[in-house]
């Protein structure tokens, strides 16, 4: 049996404030309007024949109103999550994408009822699932290592 497959982006922005790094990094989480109203980065199912990165870009545009022109995609960072949804295995791939202009507005679709830009610890608390928390921590580690170079 084939696993469900979804792709998305851990979208982050860097605030140009007096907050010292890495706490100037904020992650975008969307709260679903379905199910248990969990918080997730933008992502969605891969259409037949669709390229994974194309899916991630399409879903981020649909769910957050952020298109390729708003994002700096970091293809070198990718994390794969596996979980079961109603007994069916699901694979989710996340790349990293930085919001070019941290002031760009987020526009939700009907699939979500709220969104938040959150620092790592708040993002992990919202994300709730262990794999998602590990993914956010890995993203932060990657970004801090980049900044320190
Ligand atoms: P989603 O894949 O985010 O559309 O969510 C589909 C279902 O899977 C919902 O019931 C979520 O609560 C659940 N879910 C979402 N992410 C995870 C995860 N990382 N681990 C386990 N269950 C999850």
PDB file of N, CA and C in Angstrom, residues 37-120:
ATOM      1  N   UNK A  37      -7.607  20.886  15.449  1.00  0.00           N
ATOM      2  CA  UNK A  37      -7.063  22.251  15.343  1.00  0.00           C
ATOM      3  C   UNK A  37      -5.597  22.312  15.749  1.00  0.00           C
ATOM      4  N   UNK A  38      -4.830  21.346  15.238  1.00  0.00           N
ATOM      5  CA  UNK A  38      -3.397  21.338  15.528  1.00  0.00           C
ATOM      6  C   UNK A  38      -2.688  22.405  14.684  1.00  0.00           C
ATOM      7  N   UNK A  39      -1.447  22.675  15.065  1.00  0.00           N
ATOM      8  CA  UNK A  39      -0.619  23.688  14.396  1.00  0.00           C
ATOM      9  C   UNK A  39       0.392  23.008  13.504  1.00  0.00           C
ATOM     10  N   UNK A  40       0.547  23.498  12.300  1.00  0.00           N
ATOM     11  CA  UNK A  40       1.442  22.871  11.322  1.00  0.00           C
ATOM     12  C   UNK A  40       2.014  23.925  10.383  1.00  0.00           C
ATOM     13  N   UNK A  41       3.208  23.670   9.868  1.00  0.00           N
ATOM     14  CA  UNK A  41       3.684  24.529   8.787  1.00  0.00           C
ATOM     15  C   UNK A  41       2.813  24.295   7.549  1.00  0.00           C
ATOM     16  N   UNK A  42       2.842  25.216   6.586  1.00  0.00           N
ATOM     17  CA  UNK A  42       2.096  24.983   5.354  1.00  0.00           C
ATOM     18  C   UNK A  42       2.615  23.741   4.624  1.00  0.00           C
ATOM     19  N   UNK A  43       1.710  22.891   4.217  1.00  0.00           N
ATOM     20  CA  UNK A  43       2.062  21.658   3.480  1.00  0.00           C
ATOM     21  C   UNK A  43       0.789  21.038   2.933  1.00  0.00           C
ATOM     22  N   UNK A  44       0.939  20.153   1.961  1.00  0.00           N
ATOM     23  CA  UNK A  44      -0.236  19.476   1.433  1.00  0.00           C
ATOM     24  C   UNK A  44       0.133  18.335   0.519  1.00  0.00           C
ATOM     25  N   UNK A  45      -0.874  17.635   0.076  1.00  0.00           N
ATOM     26  CA  UNK A  45      -0.666  16.423  -0.707  1.00  0.00           C
ATOM     27  C   UNK A  45      -0.096  16.689  -2.091  1.00  0.00           C
ATOM     28  N   UNK A  46       0.786  15.785  -2.470  1.00  0.00           N
ATOM     29  CA  UNK A  46       1.400  15.837  -3.796  1.00  0.00           C
ATOM     30  C   UNK A  46       0.362  15.368  -4.821  1.00  0.00           C
ATOM     31  N   UNK A  47       0.116  16.193  -5.833  1.00  0.00           N
ATOM     32  CA  UNK A  47      -0.795  15.805  -6.914  1.00  0.00           C
ATOM     33  C   UNK A  47      -0.097  14.771  -7.800  1.00  0.00           C
ATOM     34  N   UNK A  48      -0.883  13.924  -8.506  1.00  0.00           N
ATOM     35  CA  UNK A  48      -0.266  12.919  -9.389  1.00  0.00           C
ATOM     36  C   UNK A  48       0.705  13.573 -10.380  1.00  0.00           C
ATOM     37  N   UNK A  49       1.930  13.067 -10.421  1.00  0.00           N
ATOM     38  CA  UNK A  49       2.927  13.571 -11.361  1.00  0.00           C
ATOM     39  C   UNK A  49       3.596  14.868 -10.950  1.00  0.00           C
ATOM     40  N   UNK A  50       3.195  15.414  -9.817  1.00  0.00           N
ATOM     41  CA  UNK A  50       3.748  16.701  -9.380  1.00  0.00           C
ATOM     42  C   UNK A  50       5.095  16.518  -8.681  1.00  0.00           C
ATOM     43  N   UNK A  51       5.997  17.431  -8.952  1.00  0.00           N
ATOM     44  CA  UNK A  51       7.315  17.453  -8.325  1.00  0.00           C
ATOM     45  C   UNK A  51       7.169  17.903  -6.855  1.00  0.00           C
ATOM     46  N   UNK A  52       7.936  17.302  -5.947  1.00  0.00           N
ATOM     47  CA  UNK A  52       7.804  17.592  -4.506  1.00  0.00           C
ATOM     48  C   UNK A  52       7.941  19.086  -4.166  1.00  0.00           C
ATOM     49  N   UNK A  53       8.951  19.735  -4.740  1.00  0.00           N
ATOM     50  CA  UNK A  53       9.159  21.156  -4.438  1.00  0.00           C
ATOM     51  C   UNK A  53       8.026  22.019  -5.007  1.00  0.00           C
ATOM     52  N   UNK A  54       7.499  21.608  -6.140  1.00  0.00           N
ATOM     53  CA  UNK A  54       6.354  22.315  -6.738  1.00  0.00           C
ATOM     54  C   UNK A  54       5.150  22.224  -5.811  1.00  0.00           C
ATOM     55  N   UNK A  55       4.947  21.059  -5.225  1.00  0.00           N
ATOM     56  CA  UNK A  55       3.861  20.880  -4.251  1.00  0.00           C
ATOM     57  C   UNK A  55       4.057  21.815  -3.064  1.00  0.00           C
ATOM     58  N   UNK A  56       5.276  21.855  -2.544  1.00  0.00           N
ATOM     59  CA  UNK A  56       5.567  22.691  -1.377  1.00  0.00           C
ATOM     60  C   UNK A  56       5.265  24.160  -1.697  1.00  0.00           C
ATOM     61  N   UNK A  57       5.668  24.611  -2.869  1.00  0.00           N
ATOM     62  CA  UNK A  57       5.425  26.006  -3.277  1.00  0.00           C
ATOM     63  C   UNK A  57       3.933  26.258  -3.487  1.00  0.00           C
ATOM     64  N   UNK A  58       3.249  25.338  -4.141  1.00  0.00           N
ATOM     65  CA  UNK A  58       1.818  25.494  -4.415  1.00  0.00           C
ATOM     66  C   UNK A  58       1.023  25.559  -3.111  1.00  0.00           C
ATOM     67  N   UNK A  59       1.329  24.663  -2.189  1.00  0.00           N
ATOM     68  CA  UNK A  59       0.587  24.606  -0.932  1.00  0.00           C
ATOM     69  C   UNK A  59       0.867  25.840  -0.050  1.00  0.00           C
ATOM     70  N   UNK A  60       2.087  26.330  -0.093  1.00  0.00           N
ATOM     71  CA  UNK A  60       2.435  27.503   0.712  1.00  0.00           C
ATOM     72  C   UNK A  60       1.715  28.740   0.184  1.00  0.00           C
ATOM     73  N   UNK A  61       1.553  28.793  -1.143  1.00  0.00           N
ATOM     74  CA  UNK A  61       0.785  29.880  -1.756  1.00  0.00           C
ATOM     75  C   UNK A  61      -0.702  29.743  -1.379  1.00  0.00           C
ATOM     76  N   UNK A  62      -1.236  28.530  -1.493  1.00  0.00           N
ATOM     77  CA  UNK A  62      -2.656  28.302  -1.204  1.00  0.00           C
ATOM     78  C   UNK A  62      -2.996  28.548   0.265  1.00  0.00           C
ATOM     79  N   UNK A  63      -2.127  28.063   1.158  1.00  0.00           N
ATOM     80  CA  UNK A  63      -2.455  28.069   2.586  1.00  0.00           C
ATOM     81  C   UNK A  63      -2.011  29.320   3.333  1.00  0.00           C
ATOM     82  N   UNK A  64      -0.972  30.004   2.820  1.00  0.00           N
ATOM     83  CA  UNK A  64      -0.442  31.171   3.544  1.00  0.00           C
ATOM     84  C   UNK A  64      -0.375  32.421   2.675  1.00  0.00           C
ATOM     85  N   UNK A  65      -0.675  32.272   1.383  1.00  0.00           N
ATOM     86  CA  UNK A  65      -0.628  33.423   0.477  1.00  0.00           C
ATOM     87  C   UNK A  65       0.790  33.860   0.149  1.00  0.00           C
ATOM     88  N   UNK A  66       1.768  32.998   0.437  1.00  0.00           N
ATOM     89  CA  UNK A  66       3.166  33.336   0.170  1.00  0.00           C
ATOM     90  C   UNK A  66       3.656  32.561  -1.049  1.00  0.00           C
ATOM     91  N   UNK A  67       4.063  33.293  -2.069  1.00  0.00           N
ATOM     92  CA  UNK A  67       4.514  32.664  -3.317  1.00  0.00           C
ATOM     93  C   UNK A  67       6.025  32.685  -3.447  1.00  0.00           C
ATOM     94  N   UNK A  68       6.542  32.080  -4.524  1.00  0.00           N
ATOM     95  CA  UNK A  68       7.991  32.002  -4.761  1.00  0.00           C
ATOM     96  C   UNK A  68       8.673  33.372  -4.708  1.00  0.00           C
ATOM     97  N   UNK A  69       7.928  34.417  -5.098  1.00  0.00           N
ATOM     98  CA  UNK A  69       8.510  35.775  -5.089  1.00  0.00           C
ATOM     99  C   UNK A  69       8.743  36.290  -3.667  1.00  0.00           C
ATOM    100  N   UNK A  70       8.041  35.696  -2.697  1.00  0.00           N
ATOM    101  CA  UNK A  70       8.181  36.126  -1.296  1.00  0.00           C
ATOM    102  C   UNK A  70       9.220  35.314  -0.533  1.00  0.00           C
ATOM    103  N   UNK A  71       9.680  34.223  -1.144  1.00  0.00           N
ATOM    104  CA  UNK A  71      10.465  33.232  -0.396  1.00  0.00           C
ATOM    105  C   UNK A  71      11.873  33.037  -0.931  1.00  0.00           C
ATOM    106  N   UNK A  72      12.788  32.742  -0.029  1.00  0.00           N
ATOM    107  CA  UNK A  72      14.130  32.300  -0.396  1.00  0.00           C
ATOM    108  C   UNK A  72      14.210  30.838   0.030  1.00  0.00           C
ATOM    109  N   UNK A  73      14.094  29.950  -0.943  1.00  0.00           N
ATOM    110  CA  UNK A  73      14.041  28.514  -0.644  1.00  0.00           C
ATOM    111  C   UNK A  73      15.441  27.981  -0.343  1.00  0.00           C
ATOM    112  N   UNK A  74      15.544  27.205   0.732  1.00  0.00           N
ATOM    113  CA  UNK A  74      16.816  26.563   1.102  1.00  0.00           C
ATOM    114  C   UNK A  74      16.647  25.066   0.868  1.00  0.00           C
ATOM    115  N   UNK A  75      17.100  24.627  -0.302  1.00  0.00           N
ATOM    116  CA  UNK A  75      16.891  23.229  -0.696  1.00  0.00           C
ATOM    117  C   UNK A  75      17.829  22.274   0.034  1.00  0.00           C
ATOM    118  N   UNK A  76      18.925  22.829   0.577  1.00  0.00           N
ATOM    119  CA  UNK A  76      19.909  21.984   1.256  1.00  0.00           C
ATOM    120  C   UNK A  76      19.386  21.412   2.563  1.00  0.00           C
ATOM    121  N   UNK A  77      18.339  22.038   3.089  1.00  0.00           N
ATOM    122  CA  UNK A  77      17.757  21.528   4.330  1.00  0.00           C
ATOM    123  C   UNK A  77      16.443  20.839   3.999  1.00  0.00           C
ATOM    124  N   UNK A  78      16.382  19.548   4.286  1.00  0.00           N
ATOM    125  CA  UNK A  78      15.111  18.833   4.104  1.00  0.00           C
ATOM    126  C   UNK A  78      14.949  17.808   5.215  1.00  0.00           C
ATOM    127  N   UNK A  79      13.740  17.717   5.741  1.00  0.00           N
ATOM    128  CA  UNK A  79      13.437  16.769   6.809  1.00  0.00           C
ATOM    129  C   UNK A  79      12.211  15.961   6.396  1.00  0.00           C
ATOM    130  N   UNK A  80      12.249  14.666   6.720  1.00  0.00           N
ATOM    131  CA  UNK A  80      11.128  13.808   6.363  1.00  0.00           C
ATOM    132  C   UNK A  80      10.461  13.300   7.633  1.00  0.00           C
ATOM    133  N   UNK A  81       9.152  13.457   7.710  1.00  0.00           N
ATOM    134  CA  UNK A  81       8.370  12.978   8.863  1.00  0.00           C
ATOM    135  C   UNK A  81       7.494  11.803   8.418  1.00  0.00           C
ATOM    136  N   UNK A  82       7.276  10.889   9.344  1.00  0.00           N
ATOM    137  CA  UNK A  82       6.396   9.741   9.076  1.00  0.00           C
ATOM    138  C   UNK A  82       5.410   9.632  10.218  1.00  0.00           C
ATOM    139  N   UNK A  83       4.134   9.591   9.906  1.00  0.00           N
ATOM    140  CA  UNK A  83       3.133   9.311  10.938  1.00  0.00           C
ATOM    141  C   UNK A  83       1.930   8.654  10.294  1.00  0.00           C
ATOM    142  N   UNK A  84       1.002   8.205  11.123  1.00  0.00           N
ATOM    143  CA  UNK A  84      -0.183   7.528  10.594  1.00  0.00           C
ATOM    144  C   UNK A  84      -1.398   8.416  10.741  1.00  0.00           C
ATOM    145  N   UNK A  85      -2.188   8.499   9.702  1.00  0.00           N
ATOM    146  CA  UNK A  85      -3.445   9.236   9.737  1.00  0.00           C
ATOM    147  C   UNK A  85      -4.572   8.239   9.463  1.00  0.00           C
ATOM    148  N   UNK A  86      -5.395   8.024  10.446  1.00  0.00           N
ATOM    149  CA  UNK A  86      -6.482   7.038  10.389  1.00  0.00           C
ATOM    150  C   UNK A  86      -5.976   5.693   9.857  1.00  0.00           C
ATOM    151  N   UNK A  87      -4.853   5.243  10.465  1.00  0.00           N
ATOM    152  CA  UNK A  87      -4.305   3.923  10.135  1.00  0.00           C
ATOM    153  C   UNK A  87      -3.479   3.859   8.866  1.00  0.00           C
ATOM    154  N   UNK A  88      -3.397   4.983   8.131  1.00  0.00           N
ATOM    155  CA  UNK A  88      -2.598   4.988   6.900  1.00  0.00           C
ATOM    156  C   UNK A  88      -1.296   5.741   7.101  1.00  0.00           C
ATOM    157  N   UNK A  89      -0.174   5.154   6.629  1.00  0.00           N
ATOM    158  CA  UNK A  89       1.097   5.866   6.767  1.00  0.00           C
ATOM    159  C   UNK A  89       1.132   7.131   5.912  1.00  0.00           C
ATOM    160  N   UNK A  90       1.734   8.171   6.456  1.00  0.00           N
ATOM    161  CA  UNK A  90       1.872   9.435   5.717  1.00  0.00           C
ATOM    162  C   UNK A  90       3.322   9.895   5.800  1.00  0.00           C
ATOM    163  N   UNK A  91       3.898  10.275   4.677  1.00  0.00           N
ATOM    164  CA  UNK A  91       5.257  10.828   4.615  1.00  0.00           C
ATOM    165  C   UNK A  91       5.139  12.315   4.317  1.00  0.00           C
ATOM    166  N   UNK A  92       5.825  13.116   5.110  1.00  0.00           N
ATOM    167  CA  UNK A  92       5.798  14.567   4.866  1.00  0.00           C
ATOM    168  C   UNK A  92       7.219  15.092   4.752  1.00  0.00           C
ATOM    169  N   UNK A  93       7.499  15.809   3.671  1.00  0.00           N
ATOM    170  CA  UNK A  93       8.807  16.424   3.454  1.00  0.00           C
ATOM    171  C   UNK A  93       8.713  17.927   3.677  1.00  0.00           C
ATOM    172  N   UNK A  94       9.646  18.453   4.436  1.00  0.00           N
ATOM    173  CA  UNK A  94       9.718  19.904   4.635  1.00  0.00           C
ATOM    174  C   UNK A  94      11.083  20.431   4.225  1.00  0.00           C
ATOM    175  N   UNK A  95      11.057  21.458   3.396  1.00  0.00           N
ATOM    176  CA  UNK A  95      12.270  22.244   3.146  1.00  0.00           C
ATOM    177  C   UNK A  95      12.168  23.500   3.980  1.00  0.00           C
ATOM    178  N   UNK A  96      13.251  24.279   3.967  1.00  0.00           N
ATOM    179  CA  UNK A  96      13.251  25.567   4.656  1.00  0.00           C
ATOM    180  C   UNK A  96      13.019  26.673   3.637  1.00  0.00           C
ATOM    181  N   UNK A  97      12.310  27.722   4.041  1.00  0.00           N
ATOM    182  CA  UNK A  97      12.148  28.888   3.175  1.00  0.00           C
ATOM    183  C   UNK A  97      12.081  30.136   4.039  1.00  0.00           C
ATOM    184  N   UNK A  98      12.930  31.118   3.693  1.00  0.00           N
ATOM    185  CA  UNK A  98      12.935  32.383   4.430  1.00  0.00           C
ATOM    186  C   UNK A  98      12.024  33.392   3.745  1.00  0.00           C
ATOM    187  N   UNK A  99      11.217  34.053   4.544  1.00  0.00           N
ATOM    188  CA  UNK A  99      10.388  35.139   4.026  1.00  0.00           C
ATOM    189  C   UNK A  99      11.329  36.311   3.735  1.00  0.00           C
ATOM    190  N   UNK A 100      11.387  36.729   2.466  1.00  0.00           N
ATOM    191  CA  UNK A 100      12.348  37.771   2.057  1.00  0.00           C
ATOM    192  C   UNK A 100      12.108  39.078   2.802  1.00  0.00           C
ATOM    193  N   UNK A 101      10.833  39.503   2.823  1.00  0.00           N
ATOM    194  CA  UNK A 101      10.457  40.722   3.543  1.00  0.00           C
ATOM    195  C   UNK A 101       9.670  40.291   4.779  1.00  0.00           C
ATOM    196  N   UNK A 102      10.264  40.439   5.978  1.00  0.00           N
ATOM    197  CA  UNK A 102       9.600  39.940   7.190  1.00  0.00           C
ATOM    198  C   UNK A 102       8.248  40.599   7.461  1.00  0.00           C
ATOM    199  N   UNK A 103       7.954  41.682   6.738  1.00  0.00           N
ATOM    200  CA  UNK A 103       6.669  42.360   6.931  1.00  0.00           C
ATOM    201  C   UNK A 103       5.558  41.848   6.040  1.00  0.00           C
ATOM    202  N   UNK A 104       5.868  40.904   5.151  1.00  0.00           N
ATOM    203  CA  UNK A 104       4.859  40.373   4.234  1.00  0.00           C
ATOM    204  C   UNK A 104       3.698  39.735   5.010  1.00  0.00           C
ATOM    205  N   UNK A 105       2.477  40.087   4.607  1.00  0.00           N
ATOM    206  CA  UNK A 105       1.292  39.569   5.305  1.00  0.00           C
ATOM    207  C   UNK A 105       0.998  38.128   4.912  1.00  0.00           C
ATOM    208  N   UNK A 106       0.502  37.366   5.885  1.00  0.00           N
ATOM    209  CA  UNK A 106       0.057  35.985   5.649  1.00  0.00           C
ATOM    210  C   UNK A 106      -1.450  36.020   5.372  1.00  0.00           C
ATOM    211  N   UNK A 107      -1.882  35.301   4.364  1.00  0.00           N
ATOM    212  CA  UNK A 107      -3.311  35.201   4.033  1.00  0.00           C
ATOM    213  C   UNK A 107      -3.725  33.744   4.104  1.00  0.00           C
ATOM    214  N   UNK A 108      -4.641  33.446   5.006  1.00  0.00           N
ATOM    215  CA  UNK A 108      -5.070  32.061   5.210  1.00  0.00           C
ATOM    216  C   UNK A 108      -6.169  31.644   4.231  1.00  0.00           C
ATOM    217  N   UNK A 109      -6.263  30.333   4.017  1.00  0.00           N
ATOM    218  CA  UNK A 109      -7.375  29.754   3.257  1.00  0.00           C
ATOM    219  C   UNK A 109      -8.406  29.233   4.263  1.00  0.00           C
ATOM    220  N   UNK A 110      -9.460  28.584   3.765  1.00  0.00           N
ATOM    221  CA  UNK A 110     -10.488  28.012   4.648  1.00  0.00           C
ATOM    222  C   UNK A 110      -9.952  26.857   5.497  1.00  0.00           C
ATOM    223  N   UNK A 111      -8.808  26.299   5.087  1.00  0.00           N
ATOM    224  CA  UNK A 111      -8.259  25.136   5.798  1.00  0.00           C
ATOM    225  C   UNK A 111      -7.679  25.484   7.167  1.00  0.00           C
ATOM    226  N   UNK A 112      -7.392  26.793   7.377  1.00  0.00           N
ATOM    227  CA  UNK A 112      -6.794  27.207   8.649  1.00  0.00           C
ATOM    228  C   UNK A 112      -7.565  28.363   9.265  1.00  0.00           C
ATOM    229  N   UNK A 113      -7.518  28.423  10.591  1.00  0.00           N
ATOM    230  CA  UNK A 113      -8.294  29.451  11.291  1.00  0.00           C
ATOM    231  C   UNK A 113      -7.431  30.488  11.996  1.00  0.00           C
ATOM    232  N   UNK A 114      -6.136  30.207  12.085  1.00  0.00           N
ATOM    233  CA  UNK A 114      -5.247  31.165  12.746  1.00  0.00           C
ATOM    234  C   UNK A 114      -3.810  30.879  12.310  1.00  0.00           C
ATOM    235  N   UNK A 115      -2.929  31.832  12.527  1.00  0.00           N
ATOM    236  CA  UNK A 115      -1.505  31.597  12.262  1.00  0.00           C
ATOM    237  C   UNK A 115      -0.687  32.331  13.312  1.00  0.00           C
ATOM    238  N   UNK A 116       0.527  31.909  13.446  1.00  0.00           N
ATOM    239  CA  UNK A 116       1.423  32.552  14.396  1.00  0.00           C
ATOM    240  C   UNK A 116       2.867  32.521  13.897  1.00  0.00           C
ATOM    241  N   UNK A 117       3.578  33.613  14.118  1.00  0.00           N
ATOM    242  CA  UNK A 117       5.032  33.647  13.947  1.00  0.00           C
ATOM    243  C   UNK A 117       5.611  33.418  15.338  1.00  0.00           C
ATOM    244  N   UNK A 118       6.328  32.329  15.527  1.00  0.00           N
ATOM    245  CA  UNK A 118       6.782  31.961  16.862  1.00  0.00           C
ATOM    246  C   UNK A 118       8.272  31.639  16.894  1.00  0.00           C
ATOM    247  N   UNK A 119       8.920  32.058  17.971  1.00  0.00           N
ATOM    248  CA  UNK A 119      10.300  31.653  18.218  1.00  0.00           C
ATOM    249  C   UNK A 119      10.332  30.156  18.469  1.00  0.00           C
ATOM    250  N   UNK A 120      11.544  29.580  18.420  1.00  0.00           N
ATOM    251  CA  UNK A 120      11.691  28.116  18.498  1.00  0.00           C
ATOM    252  C   UNK A 120      10.878  27.474  19.622  1.00  0.00           C
TER     253      UNK A 120
END
